[in-house]
Every structure is written in structure tokens, then in C-alpha cells.
mmCIF file of C-alpha atoms and ligand atoms in Angstrom:
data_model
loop_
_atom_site.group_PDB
_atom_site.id
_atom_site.type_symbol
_atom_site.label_atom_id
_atom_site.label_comp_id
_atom_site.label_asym_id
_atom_site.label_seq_id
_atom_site.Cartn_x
_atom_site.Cartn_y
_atom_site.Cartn_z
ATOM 1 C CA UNK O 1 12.472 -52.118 -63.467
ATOM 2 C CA UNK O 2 12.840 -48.450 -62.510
ATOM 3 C CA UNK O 3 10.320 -45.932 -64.266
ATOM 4 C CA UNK O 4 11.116 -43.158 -67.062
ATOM 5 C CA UNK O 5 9.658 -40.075 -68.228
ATOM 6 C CA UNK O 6 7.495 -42.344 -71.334
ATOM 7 C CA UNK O 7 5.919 -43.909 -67.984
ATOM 8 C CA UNK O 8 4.842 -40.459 -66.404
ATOM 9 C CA UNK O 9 3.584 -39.176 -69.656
ATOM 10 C CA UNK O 10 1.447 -42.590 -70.234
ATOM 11 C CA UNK O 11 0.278 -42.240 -66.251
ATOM 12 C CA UNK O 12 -0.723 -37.931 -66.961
ATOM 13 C CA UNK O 13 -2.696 -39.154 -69.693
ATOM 14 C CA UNK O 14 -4.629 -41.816 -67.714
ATOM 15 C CA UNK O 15 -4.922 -38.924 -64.964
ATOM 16 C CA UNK O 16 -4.670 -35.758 -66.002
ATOM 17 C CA UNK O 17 -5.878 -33.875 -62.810
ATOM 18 C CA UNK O 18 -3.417 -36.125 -60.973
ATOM 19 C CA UNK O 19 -1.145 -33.255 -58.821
ATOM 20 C CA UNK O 20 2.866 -33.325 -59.944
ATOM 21 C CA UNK O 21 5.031 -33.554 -56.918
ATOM 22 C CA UNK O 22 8.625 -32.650 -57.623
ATOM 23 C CA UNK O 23 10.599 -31.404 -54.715
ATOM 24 C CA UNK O 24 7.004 -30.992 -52.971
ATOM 25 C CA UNK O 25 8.727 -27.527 -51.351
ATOM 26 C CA UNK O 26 5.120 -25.918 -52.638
ATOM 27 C CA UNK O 27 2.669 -28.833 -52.946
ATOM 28 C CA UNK O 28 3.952 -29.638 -49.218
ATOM 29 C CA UNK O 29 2.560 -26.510 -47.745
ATOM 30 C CA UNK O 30 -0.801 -27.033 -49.734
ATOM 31 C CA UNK O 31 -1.325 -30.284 -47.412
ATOM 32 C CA UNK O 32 0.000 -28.865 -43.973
ATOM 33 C CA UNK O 33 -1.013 -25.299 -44.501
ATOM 34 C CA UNK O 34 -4.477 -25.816 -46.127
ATOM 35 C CA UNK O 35 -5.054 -28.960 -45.901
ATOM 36 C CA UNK O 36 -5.690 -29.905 -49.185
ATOM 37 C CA UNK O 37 -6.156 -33.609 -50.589
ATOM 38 C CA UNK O 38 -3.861 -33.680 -53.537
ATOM 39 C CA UNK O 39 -4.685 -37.561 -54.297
ATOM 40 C CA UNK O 40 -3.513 -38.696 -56.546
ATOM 41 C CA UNK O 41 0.233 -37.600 -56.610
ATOM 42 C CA UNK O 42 2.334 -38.833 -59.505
ATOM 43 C CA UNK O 43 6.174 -38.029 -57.955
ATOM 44 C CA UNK O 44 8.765 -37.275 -60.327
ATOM 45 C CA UNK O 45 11.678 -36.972 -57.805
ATOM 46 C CA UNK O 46 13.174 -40.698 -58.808
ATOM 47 C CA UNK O 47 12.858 -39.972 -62.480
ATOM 48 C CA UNK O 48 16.772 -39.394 -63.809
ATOM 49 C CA UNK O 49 15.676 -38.231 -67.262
ATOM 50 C CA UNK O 50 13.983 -35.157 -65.609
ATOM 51 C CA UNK O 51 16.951 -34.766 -63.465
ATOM 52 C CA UNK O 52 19.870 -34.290 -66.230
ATOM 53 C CA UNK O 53 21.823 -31.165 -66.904
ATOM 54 C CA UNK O 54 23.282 -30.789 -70.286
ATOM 55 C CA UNK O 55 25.383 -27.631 -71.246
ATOM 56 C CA UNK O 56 26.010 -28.098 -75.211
ATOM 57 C CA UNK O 57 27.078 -25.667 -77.321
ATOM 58 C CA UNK O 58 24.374 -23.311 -77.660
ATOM 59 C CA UNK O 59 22.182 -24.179 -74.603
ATOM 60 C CA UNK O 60 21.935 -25.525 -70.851
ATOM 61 C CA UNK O 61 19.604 -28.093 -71.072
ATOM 62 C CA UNK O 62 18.169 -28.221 -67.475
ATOM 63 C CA UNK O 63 16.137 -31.440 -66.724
ATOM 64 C CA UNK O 64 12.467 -30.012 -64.707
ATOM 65 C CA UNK O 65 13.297 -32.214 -61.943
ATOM 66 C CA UNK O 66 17.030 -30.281 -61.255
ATOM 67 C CA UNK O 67 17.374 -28.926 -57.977
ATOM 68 C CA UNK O 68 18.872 -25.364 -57.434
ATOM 69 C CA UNK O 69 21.642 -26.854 -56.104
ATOM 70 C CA UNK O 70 22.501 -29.408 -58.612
ATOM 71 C CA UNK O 71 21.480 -26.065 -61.721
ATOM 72 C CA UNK O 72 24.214 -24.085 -59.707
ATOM 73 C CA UNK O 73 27.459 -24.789 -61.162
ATOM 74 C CA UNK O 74 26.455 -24.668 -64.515
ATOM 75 C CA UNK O 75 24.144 -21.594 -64.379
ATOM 76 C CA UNK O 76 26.994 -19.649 -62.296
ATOM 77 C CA UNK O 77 29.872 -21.050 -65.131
ATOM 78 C CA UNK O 78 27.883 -18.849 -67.523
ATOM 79 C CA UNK O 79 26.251 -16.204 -65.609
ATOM 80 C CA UNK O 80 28.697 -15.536 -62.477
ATOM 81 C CA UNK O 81 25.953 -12.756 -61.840
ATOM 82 C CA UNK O 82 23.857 -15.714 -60.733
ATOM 83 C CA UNK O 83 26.019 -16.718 -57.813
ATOM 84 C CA UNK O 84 24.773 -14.497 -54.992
ATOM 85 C CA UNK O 85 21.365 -14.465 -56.264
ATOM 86 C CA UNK O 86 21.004 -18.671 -56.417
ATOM 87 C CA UNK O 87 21.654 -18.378 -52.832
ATOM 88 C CA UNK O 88 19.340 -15.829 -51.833
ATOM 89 C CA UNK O 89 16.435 -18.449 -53.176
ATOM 90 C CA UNK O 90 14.915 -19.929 -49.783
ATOM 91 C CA UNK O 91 17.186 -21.641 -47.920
ATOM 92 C CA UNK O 92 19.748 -24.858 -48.122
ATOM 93 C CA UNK O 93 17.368 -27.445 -47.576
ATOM 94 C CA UNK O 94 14.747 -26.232 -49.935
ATOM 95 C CA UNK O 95 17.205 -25.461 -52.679
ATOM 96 C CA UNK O 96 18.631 -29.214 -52.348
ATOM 97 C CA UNK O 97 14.838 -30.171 -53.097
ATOM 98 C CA UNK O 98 13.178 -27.576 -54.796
ATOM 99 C CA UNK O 99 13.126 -27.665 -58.818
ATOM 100 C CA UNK O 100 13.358 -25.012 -60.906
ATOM 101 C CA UNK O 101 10.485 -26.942 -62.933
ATOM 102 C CA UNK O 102 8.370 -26.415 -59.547
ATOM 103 C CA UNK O 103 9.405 -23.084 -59.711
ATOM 104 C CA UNK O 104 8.466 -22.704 -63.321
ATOM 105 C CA UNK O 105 5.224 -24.569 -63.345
ATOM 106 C CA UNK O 106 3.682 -23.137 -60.072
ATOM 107 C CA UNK O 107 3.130 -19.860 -61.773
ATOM 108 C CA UNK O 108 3.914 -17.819 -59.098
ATOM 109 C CA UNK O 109 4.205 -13.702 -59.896
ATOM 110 C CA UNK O 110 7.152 -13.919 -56.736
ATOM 111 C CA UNK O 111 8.729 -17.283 -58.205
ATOM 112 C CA UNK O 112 13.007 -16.060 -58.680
ATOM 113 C CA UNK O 113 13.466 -18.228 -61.084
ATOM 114 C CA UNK O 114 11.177 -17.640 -63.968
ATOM 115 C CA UNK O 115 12.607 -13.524 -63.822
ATOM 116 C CA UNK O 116 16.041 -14.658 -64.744
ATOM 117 C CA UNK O 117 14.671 -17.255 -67.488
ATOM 118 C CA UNK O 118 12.945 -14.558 -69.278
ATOM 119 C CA UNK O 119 15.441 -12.286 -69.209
ATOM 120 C CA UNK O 120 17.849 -15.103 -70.524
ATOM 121 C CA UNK O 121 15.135 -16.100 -73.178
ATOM 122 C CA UNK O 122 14.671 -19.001 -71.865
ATOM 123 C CA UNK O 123 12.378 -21.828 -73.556
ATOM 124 C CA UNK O 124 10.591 -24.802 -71.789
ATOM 125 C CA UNK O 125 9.468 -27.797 -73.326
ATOM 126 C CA UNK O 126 6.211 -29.184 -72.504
ATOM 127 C CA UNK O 127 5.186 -32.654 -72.833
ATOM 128 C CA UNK O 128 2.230 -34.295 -73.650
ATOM 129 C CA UNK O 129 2.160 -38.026 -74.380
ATOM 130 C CA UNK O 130 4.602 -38.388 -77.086
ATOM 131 C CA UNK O 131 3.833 -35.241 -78.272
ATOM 132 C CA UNK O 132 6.175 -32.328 -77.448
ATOM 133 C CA UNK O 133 6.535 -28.254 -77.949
ATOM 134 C CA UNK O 134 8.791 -25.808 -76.966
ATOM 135 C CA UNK O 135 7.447 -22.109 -76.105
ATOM 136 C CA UNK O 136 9.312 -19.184 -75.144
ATOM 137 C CA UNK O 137 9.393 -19.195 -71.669
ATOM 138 C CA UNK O 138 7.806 -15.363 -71.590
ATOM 139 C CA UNK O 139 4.868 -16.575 -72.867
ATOM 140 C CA UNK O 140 4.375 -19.546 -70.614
ATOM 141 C CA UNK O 141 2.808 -17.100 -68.188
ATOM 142 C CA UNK O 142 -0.662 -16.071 -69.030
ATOM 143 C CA UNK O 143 -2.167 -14.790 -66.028
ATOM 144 C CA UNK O 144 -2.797 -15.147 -62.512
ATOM 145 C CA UNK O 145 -2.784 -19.042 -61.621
ATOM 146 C CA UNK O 146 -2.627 -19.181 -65.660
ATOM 147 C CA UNK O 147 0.109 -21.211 -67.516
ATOM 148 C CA UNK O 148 0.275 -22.727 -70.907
ATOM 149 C CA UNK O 149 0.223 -26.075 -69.809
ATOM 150 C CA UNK O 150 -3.140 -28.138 -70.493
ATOM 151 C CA UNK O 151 -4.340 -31.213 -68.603
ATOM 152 C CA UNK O 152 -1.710 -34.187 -69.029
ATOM 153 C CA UNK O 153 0.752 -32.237 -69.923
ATOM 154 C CA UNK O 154 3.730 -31.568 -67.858
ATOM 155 C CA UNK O 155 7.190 -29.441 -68.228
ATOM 156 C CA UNK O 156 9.971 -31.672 -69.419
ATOM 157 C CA UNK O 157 12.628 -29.317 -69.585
ATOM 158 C CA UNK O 158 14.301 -25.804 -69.516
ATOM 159 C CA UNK O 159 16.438 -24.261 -72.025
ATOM 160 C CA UNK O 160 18.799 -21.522 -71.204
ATOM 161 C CA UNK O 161 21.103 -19.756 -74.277
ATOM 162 C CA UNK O 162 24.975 -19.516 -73.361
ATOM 163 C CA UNK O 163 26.017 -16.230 -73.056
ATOM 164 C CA UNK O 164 25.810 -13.369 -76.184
ATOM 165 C CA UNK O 165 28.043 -11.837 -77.314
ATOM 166 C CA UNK O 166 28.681 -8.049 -75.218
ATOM 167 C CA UNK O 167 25.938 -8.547 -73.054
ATOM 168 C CA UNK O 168 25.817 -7.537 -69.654
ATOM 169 C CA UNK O 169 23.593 -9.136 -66.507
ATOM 170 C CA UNK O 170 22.320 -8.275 -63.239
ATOM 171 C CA UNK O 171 19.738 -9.822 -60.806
ATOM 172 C CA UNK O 172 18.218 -8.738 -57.981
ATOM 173 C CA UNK O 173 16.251 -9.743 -55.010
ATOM 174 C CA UNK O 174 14.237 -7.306 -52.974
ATOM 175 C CA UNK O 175 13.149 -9.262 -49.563
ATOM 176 C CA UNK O 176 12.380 -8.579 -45.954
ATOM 177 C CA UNK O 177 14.770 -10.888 -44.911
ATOM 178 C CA UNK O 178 18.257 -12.448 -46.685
ATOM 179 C CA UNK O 179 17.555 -15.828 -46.316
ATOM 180 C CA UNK O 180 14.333 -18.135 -46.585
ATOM 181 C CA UNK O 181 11.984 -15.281 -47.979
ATOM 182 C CA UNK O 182 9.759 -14.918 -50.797
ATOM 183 C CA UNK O 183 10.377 -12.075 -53.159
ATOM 184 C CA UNK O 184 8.667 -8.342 -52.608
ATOM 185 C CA UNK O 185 10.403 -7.695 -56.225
ATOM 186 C CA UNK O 186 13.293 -9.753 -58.169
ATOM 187 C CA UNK O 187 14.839 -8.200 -61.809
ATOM 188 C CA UNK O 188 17.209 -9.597 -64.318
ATOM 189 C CA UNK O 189 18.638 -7.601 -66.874
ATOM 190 C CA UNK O 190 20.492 -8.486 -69.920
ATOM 191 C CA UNK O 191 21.132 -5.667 -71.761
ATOM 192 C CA UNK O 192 23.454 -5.933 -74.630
ATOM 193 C CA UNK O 193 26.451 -2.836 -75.401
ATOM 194 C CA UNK O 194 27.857 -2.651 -78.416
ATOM 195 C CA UNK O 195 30.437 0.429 -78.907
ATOM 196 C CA UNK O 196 28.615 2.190 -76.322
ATOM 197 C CA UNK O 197 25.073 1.811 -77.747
ATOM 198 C CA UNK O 198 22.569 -0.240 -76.163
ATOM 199 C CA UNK O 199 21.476 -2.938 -79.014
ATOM 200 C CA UNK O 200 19.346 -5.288 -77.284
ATOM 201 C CA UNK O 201 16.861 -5.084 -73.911
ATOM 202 C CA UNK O 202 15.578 -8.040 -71.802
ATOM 203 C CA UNK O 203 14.256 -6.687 -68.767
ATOM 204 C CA UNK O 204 12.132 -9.176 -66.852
ATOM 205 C CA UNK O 205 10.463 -8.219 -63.059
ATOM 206 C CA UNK O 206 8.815 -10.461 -60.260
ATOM 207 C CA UNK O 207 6.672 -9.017 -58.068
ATOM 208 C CA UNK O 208 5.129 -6.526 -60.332
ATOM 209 C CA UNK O 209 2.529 -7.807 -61.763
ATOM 210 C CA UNK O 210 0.025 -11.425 -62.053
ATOM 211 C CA UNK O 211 2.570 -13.094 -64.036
ATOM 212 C CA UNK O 212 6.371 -12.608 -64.348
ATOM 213 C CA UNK O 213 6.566 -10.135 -66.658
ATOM 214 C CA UNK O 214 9.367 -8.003 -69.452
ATOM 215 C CA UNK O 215 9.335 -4.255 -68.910
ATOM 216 C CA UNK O 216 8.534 -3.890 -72.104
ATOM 217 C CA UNK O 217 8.736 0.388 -72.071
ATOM 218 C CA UNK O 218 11.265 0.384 -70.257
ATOM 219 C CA UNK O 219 13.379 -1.910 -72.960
ATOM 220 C CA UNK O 220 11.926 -0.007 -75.088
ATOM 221 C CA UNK O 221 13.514 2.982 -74.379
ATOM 222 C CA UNK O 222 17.023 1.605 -73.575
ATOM 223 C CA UNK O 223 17.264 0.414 -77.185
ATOM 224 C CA UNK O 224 19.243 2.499 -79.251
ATOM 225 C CA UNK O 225 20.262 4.232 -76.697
ATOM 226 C CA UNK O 226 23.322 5.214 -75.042
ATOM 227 C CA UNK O 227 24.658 3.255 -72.506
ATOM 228 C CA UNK O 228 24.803 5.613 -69.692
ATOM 229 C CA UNK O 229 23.151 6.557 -66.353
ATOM 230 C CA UNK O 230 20.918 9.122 -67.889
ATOM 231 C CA UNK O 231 19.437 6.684 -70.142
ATOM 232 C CA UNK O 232 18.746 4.268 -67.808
ATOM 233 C CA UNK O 233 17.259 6.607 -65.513
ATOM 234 C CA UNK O 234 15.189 7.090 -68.325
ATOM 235 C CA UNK O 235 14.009 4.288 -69.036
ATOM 236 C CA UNK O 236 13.385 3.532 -65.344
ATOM 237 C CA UNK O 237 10.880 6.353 -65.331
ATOM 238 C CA UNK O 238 8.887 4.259 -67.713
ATOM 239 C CA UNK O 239 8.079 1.529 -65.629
ATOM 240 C CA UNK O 240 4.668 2.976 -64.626
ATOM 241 C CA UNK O 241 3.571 1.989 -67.907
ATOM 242 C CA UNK O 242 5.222 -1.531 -67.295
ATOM 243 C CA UNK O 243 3.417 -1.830 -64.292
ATOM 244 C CA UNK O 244 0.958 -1.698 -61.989
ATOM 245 C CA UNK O 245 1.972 -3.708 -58.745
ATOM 246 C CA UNK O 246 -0.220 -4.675 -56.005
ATOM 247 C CA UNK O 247 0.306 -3.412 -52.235
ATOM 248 C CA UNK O 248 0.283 -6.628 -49.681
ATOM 249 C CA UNK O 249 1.809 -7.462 -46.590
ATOM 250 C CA UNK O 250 5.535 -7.500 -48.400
ATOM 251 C CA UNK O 251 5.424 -4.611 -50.117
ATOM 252 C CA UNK O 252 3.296 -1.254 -51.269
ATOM 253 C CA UNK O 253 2.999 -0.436 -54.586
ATOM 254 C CA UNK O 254 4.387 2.583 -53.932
ATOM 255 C CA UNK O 255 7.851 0.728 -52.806
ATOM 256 C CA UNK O 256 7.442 -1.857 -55.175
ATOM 257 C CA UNK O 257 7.492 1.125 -58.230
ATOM 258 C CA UNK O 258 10.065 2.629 -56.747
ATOM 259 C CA UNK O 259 12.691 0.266 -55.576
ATOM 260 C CA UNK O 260 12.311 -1.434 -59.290
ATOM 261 C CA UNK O 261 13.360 2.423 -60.638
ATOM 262 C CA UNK O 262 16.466 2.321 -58.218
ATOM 263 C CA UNK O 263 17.130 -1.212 -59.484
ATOM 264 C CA UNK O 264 18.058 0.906 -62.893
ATOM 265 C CA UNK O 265 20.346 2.741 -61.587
ATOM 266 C CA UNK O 266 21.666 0.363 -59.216
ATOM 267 C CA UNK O 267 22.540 -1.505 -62.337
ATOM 268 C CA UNK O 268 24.415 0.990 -63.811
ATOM 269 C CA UNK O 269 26.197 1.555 -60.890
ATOM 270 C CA UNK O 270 27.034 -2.258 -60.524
ATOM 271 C CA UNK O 271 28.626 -2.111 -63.982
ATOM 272 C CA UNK O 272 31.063 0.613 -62.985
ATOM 273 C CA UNK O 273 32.788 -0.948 -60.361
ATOM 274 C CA UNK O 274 34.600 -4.694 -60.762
ATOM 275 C CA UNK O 275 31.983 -6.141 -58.018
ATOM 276 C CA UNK O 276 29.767 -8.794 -58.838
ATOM 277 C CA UNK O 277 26.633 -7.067 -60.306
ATOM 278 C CA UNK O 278 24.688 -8.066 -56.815
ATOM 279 C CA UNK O 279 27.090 -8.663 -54.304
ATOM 280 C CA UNK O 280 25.388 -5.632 -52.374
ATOM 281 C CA UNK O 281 21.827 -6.924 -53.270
ATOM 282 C CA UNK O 282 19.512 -6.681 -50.732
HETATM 283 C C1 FAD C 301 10.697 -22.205 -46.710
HETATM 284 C C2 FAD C 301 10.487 -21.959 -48.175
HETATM 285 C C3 FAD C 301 11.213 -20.956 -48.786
HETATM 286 C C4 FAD C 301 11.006 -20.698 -50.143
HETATM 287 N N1 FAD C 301 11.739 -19.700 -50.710
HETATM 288 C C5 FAD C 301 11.573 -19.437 -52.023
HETATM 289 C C6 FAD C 301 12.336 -18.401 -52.637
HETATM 290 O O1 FAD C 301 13.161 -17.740 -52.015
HETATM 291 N N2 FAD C 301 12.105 -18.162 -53.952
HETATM 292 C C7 FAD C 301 11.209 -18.870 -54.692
HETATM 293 O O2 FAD C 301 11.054 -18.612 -55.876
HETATM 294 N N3 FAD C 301 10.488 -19.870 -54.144
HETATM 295 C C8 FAD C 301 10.648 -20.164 -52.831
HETATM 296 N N4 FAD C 301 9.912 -21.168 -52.255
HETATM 297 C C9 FAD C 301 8.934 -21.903 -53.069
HETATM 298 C C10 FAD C 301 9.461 -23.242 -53.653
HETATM 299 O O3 FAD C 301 10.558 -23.730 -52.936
HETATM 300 C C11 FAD C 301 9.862 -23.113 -55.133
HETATM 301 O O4 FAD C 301 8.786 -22.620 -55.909
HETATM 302 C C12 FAD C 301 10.368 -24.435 -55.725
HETATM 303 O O5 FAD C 301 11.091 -24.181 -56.893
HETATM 304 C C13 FAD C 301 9.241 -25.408 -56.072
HETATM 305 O O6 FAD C 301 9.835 -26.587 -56.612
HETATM 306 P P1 FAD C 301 9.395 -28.024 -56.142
HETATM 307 O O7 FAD C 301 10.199 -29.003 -56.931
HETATM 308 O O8 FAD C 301 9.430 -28.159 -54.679
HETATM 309 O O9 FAD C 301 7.866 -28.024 -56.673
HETATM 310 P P2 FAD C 301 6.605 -28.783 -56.098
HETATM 311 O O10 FAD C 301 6.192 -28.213 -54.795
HETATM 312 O O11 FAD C 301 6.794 -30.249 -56.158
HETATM 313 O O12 FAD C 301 5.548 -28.343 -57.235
HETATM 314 C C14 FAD C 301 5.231 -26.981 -57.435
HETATM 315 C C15 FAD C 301 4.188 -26.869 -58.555
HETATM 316 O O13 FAD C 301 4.743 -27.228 -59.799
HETATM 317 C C16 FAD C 301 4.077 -28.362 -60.374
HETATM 318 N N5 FAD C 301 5.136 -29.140 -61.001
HETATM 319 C C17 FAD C 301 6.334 -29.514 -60.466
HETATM 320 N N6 FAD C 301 7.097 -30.112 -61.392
HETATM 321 C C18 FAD C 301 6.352 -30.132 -62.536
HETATM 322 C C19 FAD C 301 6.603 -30.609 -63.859
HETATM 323 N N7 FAD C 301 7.761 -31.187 -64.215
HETATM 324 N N8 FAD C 301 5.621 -30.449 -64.785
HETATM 325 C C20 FAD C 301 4.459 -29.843 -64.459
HETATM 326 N N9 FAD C 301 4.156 -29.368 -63.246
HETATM 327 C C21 FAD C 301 5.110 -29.515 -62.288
HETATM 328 C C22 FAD C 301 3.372 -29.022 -59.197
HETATM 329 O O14 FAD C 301 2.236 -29.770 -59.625
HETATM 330 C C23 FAD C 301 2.980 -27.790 -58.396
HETATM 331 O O15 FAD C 301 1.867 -27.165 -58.996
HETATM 332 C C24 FAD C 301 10.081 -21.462 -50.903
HETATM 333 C C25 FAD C 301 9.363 -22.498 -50.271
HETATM 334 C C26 FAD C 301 9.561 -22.744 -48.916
HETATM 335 C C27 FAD C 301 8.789 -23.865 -48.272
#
């Protein structure tokens, strides 16, 4: 008899510092990077529940074991936006193994995914035992390191809302390289326009801070707004109150703060033409 998710929750309440393996494209490089003993491993890759995708009426219903590649066709149907930016995540192999749950429950500030999520107002569902709760997926990030997932508990699933209504989406990668590199700063705007007005913000950043993180000024300022370059110059000049990003070996600061205020404007200009928002993305 094959196992189910009922199984996993029964064997993360038995061992709740037990490590979750999904794709293992993170926990791998723990063990042959670092050298870490991550006994015991419960593996989820084999369980189907966790690997469903459901697009109903209102949501996409993405399983936490779904691979980027097998989240592709239905997050692109939606959000063509998503297209060039899906396949600027690592490379091939990893996004045929890698799970946007891993990607979600790691924590990372430079994960792509959970950028896009938050923008999208995403929810996750976390499960513990038979007990389950869904947060927004903004607030699932707490700090550094810090999610809001306790011991036994584990991330069942990921909601994403179909489209709204006049809204309009970009995402962006900023990396050294196009292919197989981590993030120096990713953004995902949905911004909705409505007779020329800007009605709603959701301006999400990677790279910018300990946690993926809305620009919450810089919304902020965009809402009630006109929709026009000079206001989203504007509002670009208010990301120093968003953030305060960290230099390191991918980025300064400096760069960081200032590529994500050209990402503004870059957006605008994206919207003007009938490219795909970030066909030209670095
Ligand atoms: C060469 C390479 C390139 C990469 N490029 C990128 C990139 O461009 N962009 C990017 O964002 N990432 C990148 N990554 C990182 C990695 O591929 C992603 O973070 C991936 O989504 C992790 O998913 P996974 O299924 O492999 O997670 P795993 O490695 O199996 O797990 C990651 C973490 O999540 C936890 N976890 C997994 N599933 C669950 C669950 N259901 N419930 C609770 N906890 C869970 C694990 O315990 C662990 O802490 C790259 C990695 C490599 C090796």
C-alpha cells in the first residue's frame, strides 16, 4: 500500500525535528556542501496528494510537492508575464525537481518564488496533524531563517488567485548570470488601473531585505495615483524607506537600491510597448 499525506502528518508528529526532503535541490547541498547529518529524512517526492495542481474557479491550487515544471502551464495560462521569468529559476534539471513548497518553506530572502506569491496574494496552507490553517503567504515570512511553521507541521499547499480584474504584472530577475543563478534582486508587481488611476498596489522584492518582503511606501504612494511614469518614478524614490539591503558578494546595497528604482520605471516602460513585461529582463 502506497503512503498519503495522513501518513506524513502522523510520521511529523512522531518526529517533528525530522528534515522534509522534497526535490532535495536545497537539503542536497546541506549534505555535500556542509556536511550536515539530516537523519532522519521523511521524503515527500512519492506522495501524489502533495503533487496535484488544481486551477478552479477562483484559485490554482498548487500541491507543495509541484515541480516548476509541472506549476508552468498553469501559472503561465494566467500570468503569461510568468513565462520568461519560470525559466530564469535555476536551471532544467533543478526546475524538474525543485518544488515551489521547497522554495516556499526554505525561507530564503533570494527564493523567486515566494516574490511573485506575495505579489499575487498568495496563501499557503500549513498542516499539522489533522489540523490545518491557511495564512497569507506575506506573513509566512517572519525573519531571517524565521517562518510560521512550528515543529510537525509542514506546508500542504499553495494558493494562487486567478487574475483581477484590470490588473497589470511584471517580474523581474536581477542575476549575474541568465541561467542557474540565485537572485541579487527579483520584483513582481501587480498593480491594478482602473480609468487611468492606480486602485490597488502589490509590490513584493527579493533580495532586499531578511525576508521577502511588500514595498509597502512605495505601494503606498502608487495608490490613488495616476498611472504614469512620473508617478512611478515616484514611488520608486520611496523604496529607501522599504528597504535597507545588505551588500554581499552578488550585489551592493548601493546596486541593489538602485536597480529595484529602475525596475519602476522599467515597468512602466514594459507596459507601453506589446512585449512581454520581461522579455528584456536581465
Ligand atoms: C544549481 C541550483 C540552482 C538554483 N537556482 C535557484 C533559482 O534560480 N531560484 C531559486 O529561488 N532557487 C534556486 N535554487 C534553490 C532550490 O532549487 C529551490 O529553493 C527549490 O525550490 C527548493 O525545492 P526542493 O523541492 O528541492 O526543496 P528541498 O531541498 O527538498 O527542501 C528545501 C527546504 O524546504 C523544506 N520543505 C520542503 N518541502 C516542504 C514541505 N512540504 N513542508 C515543509 N517544509 C518543506 C525542507 O525541509 C528544506 O528546509 C537553486 C538550487 C540549485 C542547486
Amino acid at each position: 500500500m502506497g503512503c498519503e499525506v495522513d501518513d506524513l502528518a502522523d510520521v511529523l508528529q512522531e518526529m517533528p525535528d525530522a528534515t522534509i526532503v522534497a526535490g532535495a535541490t536545497d537539503v542536497g547541498l546541506w549534505v555535500t556542501k556542509f556536511l550536515r547529518d539530516i537523519s532522519p529524512v521523511v521524503f515527500l517526492s512519492h506522495l501524489d496528494e502533495l503533487r496535484r495542481l488544481d486551477v478552479l474557479d477562483d484559485v490554482i491550487e498548487i500541491g507543495a510537492g509541484v515541480s516548476y515544471t509541472d506549476s508552468r502551464a498553469a501559472m503561465t495560462d494566467d500570468y503569461p508575464h510568468l513565462g520568461a521569468f519560470w525559466d530564469r529559476i535555476a536551471g532544467w534539471q533543478i526546475r524538474s525537481m525543485g518544488t515551489i513548497g521547497g522554495n516556499v518553506a526554505n525561507g530564503s530572502p533570494i527564493g523567486d518564488t515566494p516574490p511573485i506569491l506575495i505579489a499575487l496574494d498568495a496563501t499557503v496552507t500549513l498542516r499539522k496533524g489533522s489540523t490545518r490553517r491557511t495564512v497569507p503567504i506575506a506573513d509566512f515570512f517572519i525573519d531571517y531563517g524565521k517562518q510560521d511553521m512550528a515543529k510537525g507541521e509542514f506546508l500542504e499547499s499553495i494558493s494562487v488567485p486567478r487574475p483581477a480584474k484590470d490588473a497589470i504584472h511584471a517580474a523581474y530577475k536581477i542575476s549575474k548570470r541568465r541561467d542557474e543563478d540565485i537572485s541579487s534582486v527579483c520584483a513582481a508587481f501587480n498593480v491594478t488601473v482602473v480609468d487611468g488611476m492606480i486602485t490597488g498596489a502589490r509590490i513584493a522584492f527579493g533580495g532586499m531585505a531578511a525576508t521577502p518582503k511588500r514595498a509597502a511606501h512605495a505601494e503606498a504612494a502608487l495608490v490613488g495615483a495616476v498611472w504614469s511614469e512620473a508617478t512611478l518614478i515616484t514611488a520608486a524614490a520611496r523604496l529607501g524607506d522599504d528597504f535597507s539591503p545588505l551588500s554581499d558578494w552578488r550585489a551592493s546595497s548601493e546596486y541593489r537600491l538602485q536597480v529595484s528604482k529602475n525596475l519602476f520605471r522599467k515597468f512602466w516602460l514594459d507596459q507601453q510597448s506589446d512585449t512581454p513585461a520581461n522579455r528584456l529582463s536581465a
